[in-house]
Amino acid sequence: MKSILIIGLGDFGHYLCRDLANLKNEIMIVDQDETAMEDLLDIVSDSLIADCTRESVLKKLGVDNFDICFVCISGNFQCSLEITSLLKDLGAKYVVSMVRSEVHAKFLLRNGADEVIHPNRGAAMRAAVKYNNDHIFDYIDLKDGYSIYEITPMKDWVGRTILSSDIRARHSLYIVGIISSDGHTNFMPDPQTMIRDGDHLMVLAHRDTIDKLMKKMR
């Protein structure tokens, strides 16, 4: 479970909040419009009606206490930029800002955003899964609860081959690719391929299987 601040509750902020809540995170939401948060009050730990472009508001929130701060302001890039910059100035650990264009993305990254995301329903769910766990970097949703996840290997897999680590039998994971530390991807790797420190594994697995594995890796 992570402590998460979401500023801005348009469509994307709503989707993100619900998805992160479903993943059992502790969430605080902030928006200037009280009606924007009414349907979320029963799934968040705290809420505030306020203007986050005011430094005094962010100071009271104690933004440095949150694991991740999301800035989901739509329709006002200036506000998004100001809030992103203020969050970093006040010691926010990790700031993820919503963007509408690549130009906006560049400005946000230069002014405090650690990462940016483009708003749509799929992006909200991907962001929720990704930021919910430090060992999941991305995923592709398939059907019937199955997805392809990009994960870090468990410590006892490192230095062993895919075959000798017995990942498929022990964890019900199917390795479909290995991304090395230099960015090269080896798709459908040979069973004798060595898993190295710094590799990311692309694994096909059911959601329940990944949940169990992530609990072991915490």
XYZ file of C-alpha atoms in Angstrom:
218
model
C 0.000 0.000 0.000
C 1.238 3.463 -0.928
C 0.277 6.949 0.214
C -0.908 8.892 -2.825
C -2.012 12.470 -3.475
C -4.203 13.197 -6.499
C -4.705 16.848 -7.449
C -7.442 17.415 -10.025
C -10.512 15.217 -10.438
C -11.555 15.347 -14.046
C -12.221 12.097 -15.904
C -8.615 10.939 -15.735
C -8.261 11.803 -12.047
C -11.455 9.858 -11.326
C -10.286 6.770 -13.202
C -6.877 6.922 -11.541
C -8.362 7.344 -8.074
C -10.733 4.396 -8.448
C -8.070 2.110 -9.921
C -5.559 2.961 -7.189
C -8.235 2.504 -4.514
C -9.058 -0.931 -5.936
C -5.374 -1.762 -5.461
C -5.726 -0.913 -1.747
C -3.740 2.328 -1.639
C -4.252 5.214 0.776
C -5.407 8.203 -1.267
C -5.974 11.890 -0.628
C -7.812 13.913 -3.278
C -7.830 17.681 -3.834
C -9.920 19.799 -6.184
C -11.421 23.294 -6.191
C -14.830 21.893 -7.112
C -16.603 20.064 -4.305
C -18.944 18.250 -6.693
C -15.976 16.754 -8.556
C -15.038 14.608 -5.581
C -18.414 13.683 -4.100
C -18.588 10.230 -5.683
C -15.063 9.370 -4.484
C -15.350 10.240 -0.805
C -16.230 6.703 0.255
C -13.032 5.206 -1.239
C -10.378 7.767 -0.208
C -8.762 8.398 3.155
C -8.951 12.199 2.984
C -10.100 15.057 0.745
C -9.733 18.811 0.508
C -11.437 21.578 -1.457
C -8.632 23.982 -2.279
C -6.560 25.800 -4.898
C -3.220 23.988 -5.125
C -1.533 26.816 -7.012
C -1.265 28.419 -3.563
C 1.954 27.366 -1.870
C 0.321 27.625 1.568
C -2.184 24.908 0.608
C 0.498 22.460 -0.485
C 2.535 23.169 2.644
C -0.455 22.245 4.824
C -0.870 18.998 2.882
C 2.661 17.921 3.751
C 3.397 16.757 0.222
C 6.730 15.220 1.237
C 4.811 12.562 3.179
C 3.222 11.058 0.057
C 4.928 8.322 -1.942
C 3.558 9.739 -5.210
C 1.824 12.996 -6.132
C -0.320 13.037 -9.284
C -1.189 16.332 -10.969
C -4.283 15.686 -13.097
C -5.263 19.234 -14.021
C -7.103 19.402 -17.351
C -7.724 22.517 -19.417
C -5.278 24.815 -17.613
C -1.653 24.069 -18.379
C -0.391 27.076 -16.419
C -1.952 25.719 -13.224
C -0.539 22.263 -13.890
C 2.925 23.711 -14.402
C 2.762 25.843 -11.247
C 1.526 22.972 -9.075
C 4.126 20.559 -10.461
C 6.934 23.016 -9.748
C 5.644 23.827 -6.248
C 5.338 20.151 -5.336
C 8.985 19.535 -6.166
C 10.097 22.709 -4.379
C 8.276 21.529 -1.253
C 9.991 18.139 -1.263
C 7.529 15.836 -3.008
C 9.222 12.455 -3.512
C 7.821 11.651 -6.953
C 5.581 13.806 -9.146
C 3.608 12.455 -12.099
C 1.806 15.059 -14.215
C -0.905 14.643 -16.833
C -0.157 16.179 -20.237
C -2.099 16.951 -23.396
C 0.821 17.442 -25.789
C 4.526 16.704 -26.173
C 5.297 20.408 -25.826
C 3.565 20.466 -22.446
C 5.447 17.316 -21.477
C 8.818 18.981 -22.071
C 7.906 21.994 -19.930
C 6.613 19.827 -17.091
C 9.674 17.582 -17.085
C 11.924 20.639 -16.975
C 9.959 22.130 -14.083
C 9.718 19.305 -11.598
C 7.747 16.396 -13.034
C 9.524 13.072 -12.598
C 7.248 11.534 -15.208
C 4.322 12.503 -17.448
C 1.314 10.541 -18.695
C -1.183 11.200 -21.477
C -4.814 10.996 -20.321
C -7.154 8.208 -21.387
C -8.917 5.337 -19.671
C -6.227 2.818 -20.516
C -3.471 5.130 -19.305
C -5.164 5.537 -15.918
C -5.276 1.789 -15.311
C -1.719 1.306 -16.558
C -0.539 4.094 -14.264
C -2.378 2.588 -11.295
C -0.769 -0.819 -11.808
C 2.668 0.647 -12.492
C 2.848 3.053 -9.562
C 1.152 0.656 -7.165
C 4.244 -1.571 -7.049
C 7.972 -0.827 -7.336
C 8.612 -4.085 -9.213
C 6.146 -3.551 -12.083
C 7.234 -1.164 -14.831
C 4.531 -1.663 -17.433
C 1.865 -4.077 -18.546
C -0.316 -4.996 -21.520
C -3.832 -6.074 -20.655
C -5.090 -9.170 -22.464
C -8.262 -11.120 -21.596
C -9.776 -13.084 -18.708
C -7.454 -11.585 -16.106
C -4.238 -12.264 -18.035
C -1.651 -9.625 -18.940
C 1.968 -9.309 -20.000
C 3.899 -7.583 -17.201
C 7.347 -6.016 -17.228
C 8.834 -6.888 -13.843
C 12.139 -7.079 -12.014
C 13.387 -10.618 -11.370
C 13.381 -12.096 -7.886
C 16.828 -12.127 -6.279
C 17.136 -15.913 -6.405
C 16.505 -15.895 -10.188
C 19.514 -13.670 -10.891
C 22.565 -15.595 -12.082
C 20.495 -18.605 -13.091
C 19.065 -19.729 -16.402
C 15.331 -19.623 -17.101
C 15.299 -23.431 -16.998
C 17.232 -23.842 -13.737
C 15.209 -21.162 -11.937
C 12.070 -23.234 -12.685
C 9.969 -20.057 -12.846
C 7.140 -21.541 -14.883
C 6.528 -24.504 -12.592
C 7.054 -22.666 -9.293
C 5.282 -19.399 -10.078
C 3.036 -20.038 -13.129
C 4.860 -17.330 -15.089
C 5.744 -17.576 -18.760
C 8.772 -15.477 -19.735
C 8.121 -14.033 -23.200
C 10.993 -11.560 -23.254
C 13.992 -10.226 -21.363
C 14.921 -6.543 -21.514
C 18.599 -6.094 -20.686
C 20.031 -3.085 -18.865
C 21.148 -1.584 -22.217
C 17.562 -1.646 -23.531
C 17.905 -4.663 -25.848
C 14.908 -7.015 -25.817
C 15.316 -10.753 -26.310
C 11.876 -12.041 -27.300
C 10.986 -15.681 -26.621
C 14.343 -16.351 -24.925
C 15.940 -19.791 -24.960
C 15.504 -21.783 -21.690
C 19.291 -21.639 -21.234
C 19.270 -17.823 -21.245
C 20.855 -16.393 -18.102
C 18.863 -13.914 -16.014
C 21.177 -11.067 -15.038
C 21.087 -8.299 -12.482
C 19.411 -5.241 -14.049
C 17.259 -7.283 -16.436
C 13.523 -6.710 -16.721
C 11.385 -9.749 -17.476
C 8.317 -9.660 -19.703
C 6.050 -12.323 -18.250
C 2.634 -13.638 -19.207
C 0.598 -14.254 -16.064
C -2.808 -14.032 -14.448
C -3.465 -11.034 -12.200
C -3.810 -13.276 -9.118
C -0.425 -14.849 -9.864
C 1.285 -11.462 -10.139
C -0.353 -10.266 -6.918
C 1.073 -13.268 -5.044
C 4.516 -12.763 -6.555
C 4.608 -9.051 -5.713
C 3.802 -9.820 -2.070
C 6.866 -12.095 -1.967
C 9.073 -9.414 -3.522
C 8.212 -6.600 -1.082
